[in-house]
Tab-separated table of C-alpha atoms in Angstrom:
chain	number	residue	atom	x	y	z
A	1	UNK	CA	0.000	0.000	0.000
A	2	UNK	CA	1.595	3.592	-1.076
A	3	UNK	CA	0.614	7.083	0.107
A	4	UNK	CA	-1.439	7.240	-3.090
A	5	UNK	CA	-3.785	4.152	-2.109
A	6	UNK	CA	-3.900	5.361	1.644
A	7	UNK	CA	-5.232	8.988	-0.078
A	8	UNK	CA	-7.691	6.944	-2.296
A	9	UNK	CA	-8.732	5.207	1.172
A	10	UNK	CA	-9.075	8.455	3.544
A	11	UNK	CA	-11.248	9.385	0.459
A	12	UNK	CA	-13.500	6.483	0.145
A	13	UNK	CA	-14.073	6.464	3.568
A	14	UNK	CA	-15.070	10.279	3.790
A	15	UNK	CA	-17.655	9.615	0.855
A	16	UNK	CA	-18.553	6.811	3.042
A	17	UNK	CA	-19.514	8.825	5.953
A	18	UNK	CA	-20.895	11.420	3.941
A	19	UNK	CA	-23.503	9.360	2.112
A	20	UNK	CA	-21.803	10.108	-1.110
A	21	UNK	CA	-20.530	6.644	-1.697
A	22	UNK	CA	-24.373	5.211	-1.764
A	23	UNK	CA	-25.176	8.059	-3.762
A	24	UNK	CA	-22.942	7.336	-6.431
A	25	UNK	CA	-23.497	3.839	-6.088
A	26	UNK	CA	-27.564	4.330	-6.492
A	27	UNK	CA	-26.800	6.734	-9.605
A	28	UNK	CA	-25.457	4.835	-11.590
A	29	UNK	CA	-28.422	1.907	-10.862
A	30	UNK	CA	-25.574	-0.169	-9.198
A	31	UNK	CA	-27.003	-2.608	-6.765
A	32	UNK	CA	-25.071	-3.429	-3.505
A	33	UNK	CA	-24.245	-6.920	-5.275
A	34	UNK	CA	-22.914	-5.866	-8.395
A	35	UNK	CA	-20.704	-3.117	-6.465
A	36	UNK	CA	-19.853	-6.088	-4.519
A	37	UNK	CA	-19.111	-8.224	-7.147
A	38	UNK	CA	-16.690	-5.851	-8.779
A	39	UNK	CA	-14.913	-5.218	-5.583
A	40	UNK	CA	-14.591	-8.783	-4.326
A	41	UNK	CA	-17.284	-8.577	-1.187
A	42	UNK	CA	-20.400	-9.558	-0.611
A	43	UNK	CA	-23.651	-7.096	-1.171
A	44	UNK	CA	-24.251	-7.605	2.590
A	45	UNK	CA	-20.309	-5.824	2.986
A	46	UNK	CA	-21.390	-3.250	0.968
A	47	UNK	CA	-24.124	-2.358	2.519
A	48	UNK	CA	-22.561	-2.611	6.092
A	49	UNK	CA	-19.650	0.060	4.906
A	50	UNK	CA	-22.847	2.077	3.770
A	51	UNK	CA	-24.695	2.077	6.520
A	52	UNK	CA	-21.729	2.528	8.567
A	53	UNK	CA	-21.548	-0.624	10.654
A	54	UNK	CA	-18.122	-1.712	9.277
A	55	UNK	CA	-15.645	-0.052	7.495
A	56	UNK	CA	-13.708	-1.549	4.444
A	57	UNK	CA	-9.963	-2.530	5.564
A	58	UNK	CA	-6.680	-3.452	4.043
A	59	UNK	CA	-6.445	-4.109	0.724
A	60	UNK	CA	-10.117	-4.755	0.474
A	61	UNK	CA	-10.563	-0.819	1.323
A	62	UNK	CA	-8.119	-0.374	-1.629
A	63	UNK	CA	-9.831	-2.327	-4.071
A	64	UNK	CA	-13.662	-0.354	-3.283
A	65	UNK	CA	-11.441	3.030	-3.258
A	66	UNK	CA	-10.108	2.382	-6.647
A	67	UNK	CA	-13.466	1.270	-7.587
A	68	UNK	CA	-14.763	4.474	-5.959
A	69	UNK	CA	-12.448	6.387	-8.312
A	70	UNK	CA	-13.739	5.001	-11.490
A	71	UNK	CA	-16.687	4.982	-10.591
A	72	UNK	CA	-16.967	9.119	-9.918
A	73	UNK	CA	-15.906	9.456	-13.493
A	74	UNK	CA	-18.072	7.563	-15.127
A	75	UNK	CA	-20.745	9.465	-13.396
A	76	UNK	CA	-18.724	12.513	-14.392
A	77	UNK	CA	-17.697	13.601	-11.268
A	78	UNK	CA	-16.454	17.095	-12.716
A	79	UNK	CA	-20.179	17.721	-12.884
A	80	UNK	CA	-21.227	16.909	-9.519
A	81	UNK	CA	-19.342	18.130	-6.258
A	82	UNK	CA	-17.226	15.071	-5.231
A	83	UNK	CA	-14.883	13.788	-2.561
A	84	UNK	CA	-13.514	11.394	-5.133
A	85	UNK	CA	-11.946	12.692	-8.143
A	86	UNK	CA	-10.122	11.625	-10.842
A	87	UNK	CA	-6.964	13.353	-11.320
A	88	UNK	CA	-5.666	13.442	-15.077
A	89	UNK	CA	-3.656	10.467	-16.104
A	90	UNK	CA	-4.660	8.813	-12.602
A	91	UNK	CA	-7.210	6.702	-14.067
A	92	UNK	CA	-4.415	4.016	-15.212
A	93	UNK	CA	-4.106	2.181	-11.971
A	94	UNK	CA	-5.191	-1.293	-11.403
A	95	UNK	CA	-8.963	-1.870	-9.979
């Protein structure tokens, strides 16, 4: 884990708190399982991070950050305020 995926993971967790991460989720018609799915986790994990009974950890809370990321652009982010951007030429990394 670098200081880029720990910056990815103080974000994620802010859009967690925040409500934005279910909100982004919800926009794009994602359900908890197919978030899931993509991120490795149950829909029951995702829904606990949401809700905030748990909070994603490890590499598992880098995976749904990076997710996150490319997720807030293909809502386009730049048109909606947003904890999670995507910086230019940061969209490279591995989900």
């Amino acid at each position: 884990m670098d200081e880029e995926d720990l910056r990815r993971i103080a974000e994620a967790h802010v859009a967690l708190g925040s409500g934005r991460a279910r909100e982004l989720r919800l926009s794009l018609r994602m359900s908890v399982g197919d978030l899931g799915a993509t991120v490795g986790v149950s829909g029951a994990a995702i829904s606990r991070w949401e809700t905030g009974r748990r909070t994603p950890q490890g590499e598992t809370a880098v995976r749904y950050a990076r997710v996150l990321e490319v997720l807030a652009k293909v809502a386009g982010s730049a048109r909606q305020p947003s904890v999670l951007t995507v910086r230019e030429g940061d969209e490279g990394g591995q989900l």
